mmCIF file of C-alpha atoms in Angstrom:
data_model
loop_
_atom_site.group_PDB
_atom_site.id
_atom_site.type_symbol
_atom_site.label_atom_id
_atom_site.label_comp_id
_atom_site.label_asym_id
_atom_site.label_seq_id
_atom_site.Cartn_x
_atom_site.Cartn_y
_atom_site.Cartn_z
ATOM 1 C CA UNK A 7 98.671 90.328 103.430
ATOM 2 C CA UNK A 8 102.414 89.789 103.839
ATOM 3 C CA UNK A 9 102.821 89.238 100.102
ATOM 4 C CA UNK A 10 100.551 92.146 99.135
ATOM 5 C CA UNK A 11 102.005 95.320 97.672
ATOM 6 C CA UNK A 12 101.395 98.728 99.240
ATOM 7 C CA UNK A 13 98.584 99.641 96.822
ATOM 8 C CA UNK A 14 96.694 96.449 97.705
ATOM 9 C CA UNK A 15 97.179 97.056 101.418
ATOM 10 C CA UNK A 16 95.842 100.628 101.167
ATOM 11 C CA UNK A 17 92.884 99.565 99.035
ATOM 12 C CA UNK A 18 91.844 96.776 101.392
ATOM 13 C CA UNK A 19 92.265 98.934 104.501
ATOM 14 C CA UNK A 20 90.192 101.718 102.932
ATOM 15 C CA UNK A 21 87.429 99.356 101.771
ATOM 16 C CA UNK A 22 87.194 97.787 105.250
ATOM 17 C CA UNK A 23 87.487 101.172 107.020
ATOM 18 C CA UNK A 24 90.589 100.041 108.888
ATOM 19 C CA UNK A 25 93.536 101.973 110.289
ATOM 20 C CA UNK A 26 97.040 100.887 109.310
ATOM 21 C CA UNK A 27 99.776 100.733 111.947
ATOM 22 C CA UNK A 28 103.373 100.770 110.777
ATOM 23 C CA UNK A 29 106.899 101.926 111.490
ATOM 24 C CA UNK A 30 107.527 102.284 107.735
ATOM 25 C CA UNK A 31 107.774 105.996 106.881
ATOM 26 C CA UNK A 32 107.174 105.179 103.195
ATOM 27 C CA UNK A 33 103.558 104.417 104.105
ATOM 28 C CA UNK A 34 103.001 108.034 105.152
ATOM 29 C CA UNK A 35 104.473 109.312 101.886
ATOM 30 C CA UNK A 36 102.372 106.970 99.774
ATOM 31 C CA UNK A 37 99.234 107.816 101.722
ATOM 32 C CA UNK A 38 99.821 111.552 101.309
ATOM 33 C CA UNK A 39 100.160 111.133 97.527
ATOM 34 C CA UNK A 40 96.853 109.228 97.297
ATOM 35 C CA UNK A 41 94.818 112.394 98.038
ATOM 36 C CA UNK A 42 92.160 110.327 99.815
ATOM 37 C CA UNK A 43 90.818 110.440 103.377
ATOM 38 C CA UNK A 44 91.075 106.712 104.090
ATOM 39 C CA UNK A 45 92.747 104.657 105.384
ATOM 40 C CA UNK A 46 94.202 106.339 108.425
ATOM 41 C CA UNK A 47 97.771 105.518 109.368
ATOM 42 C CA UNK A 48 99.371 105.334 112.790
ATOM 43 C CA UNK A 49 103.112 105.672 112.306
ATOM 44 C CA UNK A 50 105.381 104.572 115.165
ATOM 45 C CA UNK A 51 108.606 106.616 115.038
ATOM 46 C CA UNK A 52 111.737 107.030 117.133
ATOM 47 C CA UNK A 53 110.325 104.888 119.879
ATOM 48 C CA UNK A 54 110.803 101.399 121.174
ATOM 49 C CA UNK A 55 111.751 98.713 118.646
ATOM 50 C CA UNK A 56 110.367 95.719 120.530
ATOM 51 C CA UNK A 57 106.806 94.800 119.527
ATOM 52 C CA UNK A 58 105.536 94.578 123.120
ATOM 53 C CA UNK A 59 106.886 98.057 123.933
ATOM 54 C CA UNK A 60 105.355 99.415 120.704
ATOM 55 C CA UNK A 61 102.012 97.887 121.649
ATOM 56 C CA UNK A 62 102.176 99.467 125.092
ATOM 57 C CA UNK A 63 102.981 102.871 123.563
ATOM 58 C CA UNK A 64 100.077 102.518 121.126
ATOM 59 C CA UNK A 65 97.596 101.443 123.813
ATOM 60 C CA UNK A 66 98.682 104.245 126.157
ATOM 61 C CA UNK A 67 97.950 106.808 123.420
ATOM 62 C CA UNK A 68 94.883 105.245 121.814
ATOM 63 C CA UNK A 69 92.307 107.356 123.697
ATOM 64 C CA UNK A 70 94.008 110.553 122.481
ATOM 65 C CA UNK A 71 94.191 109.501 118.826
ATOM 66 C CA UNK A 72 91.073 107.407 118.262
ATOM 67 C CA UNK A 73 88.914 110.259 116.960
ATOM 68 C CA UNK A 74 91.608 111.351 114.496
ATOM 69 C CA UNK A 75 91.979 107.790 113.187
ATOM 70 C CA UNK A 76 88.233 107.523 112.625
ATOM 71 C CA UNK A 77 88.186 110.781 110.612
ATOM 72 C CA UNK A 78 91.108 109.945 108.336
ATOM 73 C CA UNK A 79 94.556 111.060 109.474
ATOM 74 C CA UNK A 80 98.233 110.293 109.539
ATOM 75 C CA UNK A 81 99.098 110.013 113.222
ATOM 76 C CA UNK A 82 102.764 109.942 114.197
ATOM 77 C CA UNK A 83 103.455 108.561 117.664
ATOM 78 C CA UNK A 84 106.877 109.170 119.124
ATOM 79 C CA UNK A 85 107.917 108.341 122.654
ATOM 80 C CA UNK A 86 107.212 111.851 123.967
ATOM 81 C CA UNK A 87 104.843 113.432 121.438
ATOM 82 C CA UNK A 88 102.054 112.850 118.947
ATOM 83 C CA UNK A 89 101.581 114.657 115.631
ATOM 84 C CA UNK A 90 98.417 114.502 113.534
ATOM 85 C CA UNK A 91 97.832 115.447 109.887
ATOM 86 C CA UNK A 92 94.268 115.336 108.598
ATOM 87 C CA UNK A 93 93.761 113.559 105.280
ATOM 88 C CA UNK A 94 93.885 114.325 102.451
ATOM 89 C CA UNK A 95 97.259 116.062 102.693
ATOM 90 C CA UNK A 96 97.292 119.267 100.677
ATOM 91 C CA UNK A 97 93.667 118.818 99.706
#
């Protein structure tokens, strides 16, 4: 999927009922404009930059966010807080 564009990534994730994980804030903007409830997005912000530290942060918070991801949400994980927006945004 490295060569896929954002639209293809969203479509595949939605069709396979997957949750996207990214540090790219553009993904949240694109997802909000889609006006759909899937796929969910976990956005890693203002936290560790090393992949292992990001994985540890994600795993430490997974129990708290799992239900939101299953329902369709944009979940922003920062080092000291979590924010959740239910999808669709503005719908």
